[in-house]
Coordinates of C-alpha atoms in Angstrom, one line a residue:
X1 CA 136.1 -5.9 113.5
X2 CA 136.9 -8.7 115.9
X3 CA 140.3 -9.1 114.4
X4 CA 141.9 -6.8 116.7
X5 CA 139.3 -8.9 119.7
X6 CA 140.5 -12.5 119.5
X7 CA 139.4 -13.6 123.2
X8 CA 136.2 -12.1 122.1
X9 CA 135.9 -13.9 118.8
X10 CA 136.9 -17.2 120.6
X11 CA 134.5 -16.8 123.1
X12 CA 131.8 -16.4 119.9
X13 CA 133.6 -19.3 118.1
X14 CA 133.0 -21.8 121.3
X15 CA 128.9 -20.4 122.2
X16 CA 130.1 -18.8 125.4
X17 CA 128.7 -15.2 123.9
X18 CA 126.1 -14.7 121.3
X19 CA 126.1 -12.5 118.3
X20 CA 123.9 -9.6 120.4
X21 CA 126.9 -10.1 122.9
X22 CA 129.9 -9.7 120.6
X23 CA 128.4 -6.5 118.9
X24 CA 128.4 -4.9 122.4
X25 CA 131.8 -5.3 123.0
X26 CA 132.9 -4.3 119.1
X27 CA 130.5 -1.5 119.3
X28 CA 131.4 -0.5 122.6
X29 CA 135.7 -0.5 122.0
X30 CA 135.2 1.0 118.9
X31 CA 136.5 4.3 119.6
X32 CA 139.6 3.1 121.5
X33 CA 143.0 1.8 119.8
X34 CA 143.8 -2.0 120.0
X35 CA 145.4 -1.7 122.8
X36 CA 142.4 -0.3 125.1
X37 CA 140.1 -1.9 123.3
X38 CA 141.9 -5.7 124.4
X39 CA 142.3 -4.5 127.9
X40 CA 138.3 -3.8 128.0
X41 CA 137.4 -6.9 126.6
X42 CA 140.1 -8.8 129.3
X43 CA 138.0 -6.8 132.0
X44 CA 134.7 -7.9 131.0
X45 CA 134.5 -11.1 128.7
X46 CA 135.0 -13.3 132.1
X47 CA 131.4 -11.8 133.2
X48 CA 130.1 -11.8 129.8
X49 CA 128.6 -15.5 129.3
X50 CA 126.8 -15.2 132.7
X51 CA 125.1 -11.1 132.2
X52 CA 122.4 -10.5 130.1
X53 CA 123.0 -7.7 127.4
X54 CA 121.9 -4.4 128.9
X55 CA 124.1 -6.0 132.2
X56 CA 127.1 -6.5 129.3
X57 CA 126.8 -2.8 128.4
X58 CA 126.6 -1.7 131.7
X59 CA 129.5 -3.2 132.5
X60 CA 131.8 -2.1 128.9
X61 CA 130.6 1.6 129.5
X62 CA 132.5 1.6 132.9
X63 CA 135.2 -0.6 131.3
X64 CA 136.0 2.4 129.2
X65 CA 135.8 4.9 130.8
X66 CA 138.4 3.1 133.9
X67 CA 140.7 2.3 130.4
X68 CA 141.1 5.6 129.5
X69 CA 139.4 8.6 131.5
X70 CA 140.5 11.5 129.7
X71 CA 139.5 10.0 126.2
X72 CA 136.2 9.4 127.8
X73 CA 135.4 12.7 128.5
X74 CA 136.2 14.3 125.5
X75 CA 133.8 11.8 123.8
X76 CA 131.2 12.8 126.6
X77 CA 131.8 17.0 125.9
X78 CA 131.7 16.4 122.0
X79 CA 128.8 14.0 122.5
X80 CA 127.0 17.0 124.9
X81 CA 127.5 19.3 121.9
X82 CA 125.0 17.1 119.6
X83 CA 122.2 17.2 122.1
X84 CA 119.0 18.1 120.9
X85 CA 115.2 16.8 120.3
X86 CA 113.6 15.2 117.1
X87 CA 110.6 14.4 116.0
X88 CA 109.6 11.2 114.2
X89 CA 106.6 10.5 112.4
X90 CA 104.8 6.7 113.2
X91 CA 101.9 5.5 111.8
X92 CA 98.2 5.5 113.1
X93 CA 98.3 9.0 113.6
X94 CA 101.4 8.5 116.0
X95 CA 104.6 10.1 117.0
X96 CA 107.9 9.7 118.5
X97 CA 109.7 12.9 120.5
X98 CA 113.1 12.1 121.1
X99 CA 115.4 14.1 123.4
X100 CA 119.2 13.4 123.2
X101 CA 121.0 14.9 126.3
X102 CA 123.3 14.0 129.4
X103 CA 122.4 10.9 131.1
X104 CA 122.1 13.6 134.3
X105 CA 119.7 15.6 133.0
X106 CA 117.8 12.9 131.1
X107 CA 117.4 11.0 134.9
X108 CA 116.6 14.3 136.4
X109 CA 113.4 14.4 133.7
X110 CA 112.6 11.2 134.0
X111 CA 112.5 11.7 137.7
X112 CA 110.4 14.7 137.2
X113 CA 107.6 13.6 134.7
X114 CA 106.9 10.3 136.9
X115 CA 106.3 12.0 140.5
X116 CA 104.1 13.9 138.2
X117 CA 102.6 11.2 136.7
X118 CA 102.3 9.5 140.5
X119 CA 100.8 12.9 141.6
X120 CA 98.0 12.9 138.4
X121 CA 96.4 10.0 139.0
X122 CA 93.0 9.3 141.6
X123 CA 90.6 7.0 142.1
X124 CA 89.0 5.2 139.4
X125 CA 92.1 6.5 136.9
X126 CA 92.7 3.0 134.6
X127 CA 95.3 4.6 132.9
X128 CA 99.1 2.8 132.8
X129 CA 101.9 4.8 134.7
X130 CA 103.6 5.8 131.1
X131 CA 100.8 6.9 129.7
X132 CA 100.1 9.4 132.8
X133 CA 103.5 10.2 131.9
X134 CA 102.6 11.4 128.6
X135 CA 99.5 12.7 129.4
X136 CA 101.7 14.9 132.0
X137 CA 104.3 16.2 129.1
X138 CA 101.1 16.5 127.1
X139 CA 99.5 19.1 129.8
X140 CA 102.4 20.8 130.2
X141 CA 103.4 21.8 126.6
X142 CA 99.9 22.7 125.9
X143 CA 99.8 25.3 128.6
X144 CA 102.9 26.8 127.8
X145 CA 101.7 26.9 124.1
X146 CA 99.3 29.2 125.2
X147 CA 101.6 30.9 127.0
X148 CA 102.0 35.4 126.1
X149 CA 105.6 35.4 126.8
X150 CA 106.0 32.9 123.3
X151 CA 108.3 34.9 120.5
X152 CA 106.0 34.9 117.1
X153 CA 106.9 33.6 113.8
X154 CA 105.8 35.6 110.1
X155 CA 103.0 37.4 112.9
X156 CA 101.6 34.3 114.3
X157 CA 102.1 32.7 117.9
X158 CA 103.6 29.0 117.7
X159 CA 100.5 27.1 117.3
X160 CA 99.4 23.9 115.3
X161 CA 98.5 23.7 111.8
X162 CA 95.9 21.5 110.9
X163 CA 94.2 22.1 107.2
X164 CA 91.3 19.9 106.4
X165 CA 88.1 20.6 104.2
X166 CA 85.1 22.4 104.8
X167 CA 82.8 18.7 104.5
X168 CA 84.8 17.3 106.5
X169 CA 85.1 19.7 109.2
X170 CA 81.3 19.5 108.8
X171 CA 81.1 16.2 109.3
X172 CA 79.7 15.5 105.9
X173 CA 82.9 13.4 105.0
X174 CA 85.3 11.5 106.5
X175 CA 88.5 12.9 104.4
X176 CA 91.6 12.8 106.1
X177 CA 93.3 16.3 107.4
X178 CA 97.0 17.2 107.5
X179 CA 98.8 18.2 110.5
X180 CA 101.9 20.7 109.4
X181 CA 104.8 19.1 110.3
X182 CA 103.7 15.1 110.3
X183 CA 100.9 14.4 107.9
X184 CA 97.7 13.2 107.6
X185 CA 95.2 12.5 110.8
X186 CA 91.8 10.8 110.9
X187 CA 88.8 13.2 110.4
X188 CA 87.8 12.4 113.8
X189 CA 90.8 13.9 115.5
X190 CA 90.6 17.0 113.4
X191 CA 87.0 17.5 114.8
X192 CA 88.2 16.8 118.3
X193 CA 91.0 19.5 118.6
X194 CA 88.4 22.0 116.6
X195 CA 86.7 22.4 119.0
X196 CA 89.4 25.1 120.7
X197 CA 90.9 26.0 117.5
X198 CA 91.1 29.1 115.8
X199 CA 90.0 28.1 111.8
X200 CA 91.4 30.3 109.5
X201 CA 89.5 30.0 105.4
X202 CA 92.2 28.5 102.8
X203 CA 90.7 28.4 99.3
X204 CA 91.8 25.5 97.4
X205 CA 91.5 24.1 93.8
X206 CA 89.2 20.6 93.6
X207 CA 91.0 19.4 91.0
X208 CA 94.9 19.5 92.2
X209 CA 94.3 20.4 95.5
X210 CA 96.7 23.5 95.5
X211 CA 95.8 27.0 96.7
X212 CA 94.5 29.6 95.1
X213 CA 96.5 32.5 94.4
X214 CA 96.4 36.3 96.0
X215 CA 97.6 38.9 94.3
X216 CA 99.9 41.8 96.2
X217 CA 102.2 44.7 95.2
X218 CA 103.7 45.7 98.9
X219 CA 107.2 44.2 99.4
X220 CA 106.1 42.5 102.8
X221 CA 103.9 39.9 102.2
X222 CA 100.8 40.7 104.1
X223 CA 99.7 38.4 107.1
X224 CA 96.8 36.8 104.5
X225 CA 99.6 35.8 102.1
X226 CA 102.2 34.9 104.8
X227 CA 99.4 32.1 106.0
X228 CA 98.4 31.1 101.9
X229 CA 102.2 30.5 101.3
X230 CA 103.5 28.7 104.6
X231 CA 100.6 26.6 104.4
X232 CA 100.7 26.1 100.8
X233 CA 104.6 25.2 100.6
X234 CA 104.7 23.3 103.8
X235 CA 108.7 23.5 103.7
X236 CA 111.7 24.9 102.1
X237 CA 111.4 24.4 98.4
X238 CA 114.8 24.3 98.3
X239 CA 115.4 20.5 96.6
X240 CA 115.6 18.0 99.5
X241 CA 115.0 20.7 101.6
X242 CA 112.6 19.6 105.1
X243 CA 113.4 23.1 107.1
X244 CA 109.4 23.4 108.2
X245 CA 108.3 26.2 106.1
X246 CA 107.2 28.2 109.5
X247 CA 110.6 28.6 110.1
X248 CA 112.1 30.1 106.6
X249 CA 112.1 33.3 105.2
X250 CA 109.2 34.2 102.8
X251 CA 111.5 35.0 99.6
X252 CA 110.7 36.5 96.5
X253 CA 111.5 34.3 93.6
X254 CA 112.0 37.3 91.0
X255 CA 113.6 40.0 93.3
X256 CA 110.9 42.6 94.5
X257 CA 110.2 45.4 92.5
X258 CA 111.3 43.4 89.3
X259 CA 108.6 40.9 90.4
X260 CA 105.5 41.2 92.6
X261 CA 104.4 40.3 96.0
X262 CA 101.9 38.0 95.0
X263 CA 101.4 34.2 95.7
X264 CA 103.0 33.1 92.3
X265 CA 106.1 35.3 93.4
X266 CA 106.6 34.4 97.5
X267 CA 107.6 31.0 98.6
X268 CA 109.6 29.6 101.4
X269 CA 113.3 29.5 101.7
X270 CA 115.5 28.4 104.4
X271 CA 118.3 30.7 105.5
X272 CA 120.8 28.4 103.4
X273 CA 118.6 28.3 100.2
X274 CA 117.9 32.0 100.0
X275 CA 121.6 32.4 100.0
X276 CA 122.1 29.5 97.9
X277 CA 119.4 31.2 95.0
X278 CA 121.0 35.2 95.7
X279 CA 124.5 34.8 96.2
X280 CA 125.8 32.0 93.9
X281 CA 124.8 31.4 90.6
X282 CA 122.3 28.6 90.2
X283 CA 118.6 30.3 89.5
X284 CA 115.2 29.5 90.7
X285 CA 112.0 29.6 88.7
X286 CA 108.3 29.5 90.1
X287 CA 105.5 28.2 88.9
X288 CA 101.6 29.0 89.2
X289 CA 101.3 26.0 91.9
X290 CA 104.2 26.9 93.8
X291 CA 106.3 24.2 92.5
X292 CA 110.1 25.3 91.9
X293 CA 112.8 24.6 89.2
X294 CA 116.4 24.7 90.1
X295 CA 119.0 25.4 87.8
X296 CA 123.0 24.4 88.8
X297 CA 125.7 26.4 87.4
X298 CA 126.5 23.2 84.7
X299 CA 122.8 23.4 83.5
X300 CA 121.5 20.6 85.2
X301 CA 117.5 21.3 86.3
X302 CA 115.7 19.9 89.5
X303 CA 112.5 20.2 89.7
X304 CA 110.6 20.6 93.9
X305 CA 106.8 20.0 92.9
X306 CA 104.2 21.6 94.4
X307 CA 102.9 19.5 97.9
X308 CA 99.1 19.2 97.8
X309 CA 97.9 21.0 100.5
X310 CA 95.2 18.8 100.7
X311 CA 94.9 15.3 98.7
X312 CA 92.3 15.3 96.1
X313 CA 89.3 13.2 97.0

């Protein structure tokens, strides 16, 4: 890649950059033609030895965008388009929300959350500026959670999931309990946020750790089942499938009246699955467990085991 950057590549050759340095500037003229991406690297190399990096990118972002304005603003409208927020798991009982959006609005928030931060603290507070601010981000989702104006999903409000044994819960163990959505969280957390939670019973099987079943004959799947099958599949069973299950549609595996509205029967498919099993022609057994076999048109079979609701001890 730093064919097409030979000032750059001497300037690596001869120690005047660093590596760190010379990826900048390869990653940064990467979308340009040779051209542009030779009159960036004339504009900013002469700076380059003396900046540190985040100075260096400073400085390429406004190089290209001064190289070629209109270029750079259909990369900003198609990069707008891709916004969005993700969630990633960490360890220790951790996580990481990550919002992607505008560099506006993201200064705007980040404006917001710390005069709100500076506003929540008082005397005696020992806590560190960013974590007020997430104490503040905190607050505020939780209120809102709690919210009546909130649309509801298969009949419940948005809410956590967290499924942990009775003992536990009773603090006659120390098992581990599994927040929907991330995995699984010390037994002492679980009996801090029970304290305002609504506990709803979940019968499972000692040995494999898989719920029981229900048995039903409506076509809806009453609210009982809806909560034993979301919990129980935890996602689309399509294969590779991570749409939360909370979010699919409660399918029947063998169409309803052929086959019943019972636990062995319902699971959860994303919008793209329950097309993918009804409309072309790969099929879809169920197992007991809720475990699923796919079969592809050519015969090949993948098999989406059942996800322990809760590990064995």
């Amino acid at each position: 890649l730093l064919d097409r950057l030979p000032a750059t590549r001497l300037a690596l050759a001869t120690g005047r950059i660093d590596v760190s340095k010379a990826r900048a500037i390869v990653d940064a003229t990467t979308p340009l033609s040779d051209a542009d991406a030779q009159l960036v690297e004339t504009r900013v190399l002469p700076r380059a030895p003396h900046q540190t990096c985040p100075r260096l990118r400073q400085s390429l972002r406004r190089a290209v965008q001064r190289t070629d304005p209109a270029a750079a603003q259909i990369r900003y409208e198609r990069a707008v388009r891709e916004r969005g927020v993700a969630l990633v798991a960490l360890d220790d009982g951790m996580a990481q929300v990550i919002a992607t959006m505008p560099a506006t609005d993201a200064m705007g928030f980040f404006t917001w959350v710390t005069a709100q931060a500076d506003k929540a603290t008082s005397p005696g507070d020992q806590r560190t500026l960013n974590q007020r601010r997430c104490d503040v981000l905190t607050d505020v989702a939780f209120r809102r959670l709690a919210a009546a104006d909130l649309p509801t999903r298969k009949g419940r409000r948005p809410h956590l999931q967290v499924t942990v044994s009775a003992s536990t819960l009773l603090g006659l163990d120390e098992g581990p309990g599994e927040l929907a959505g991330y995995g699984p969280i010390t037994a002492d957390v679980v009996r801090r946020v029970s304290k305002d939670a609504t506990w709803r019973r979940l019968l499972t099987d000692p040995e494999s750790g898989a719920p029981l079943d229900y048995g039903r004959t409506t076509h809806d799947p009453p609210q009982v089942l809806a909560d034993h099958v979301i919990a129980r599949d935890q996602t689309c069973t399509g294969i590779g499938c991570r749409q939360p299950a909370r979010r699919c549609d409660l399918d029947h595996t063998v169409r309803y009246p052929e086959g019943p509205t019972a636990a062995h029967n319902v699971t959860c498919r994303c919008k793209h699955c329950h097309r993918l099993k009804h409309e072309t022609e790969w099929t879809v057994e169920q197992e007991p467990d809720g475990s699923q076999i796919w079969t592809s048109p050519t015969g090949h079979r993948y098999t989406r085991p059942a996800i322990p609701v809760l590990e064995p001890g």
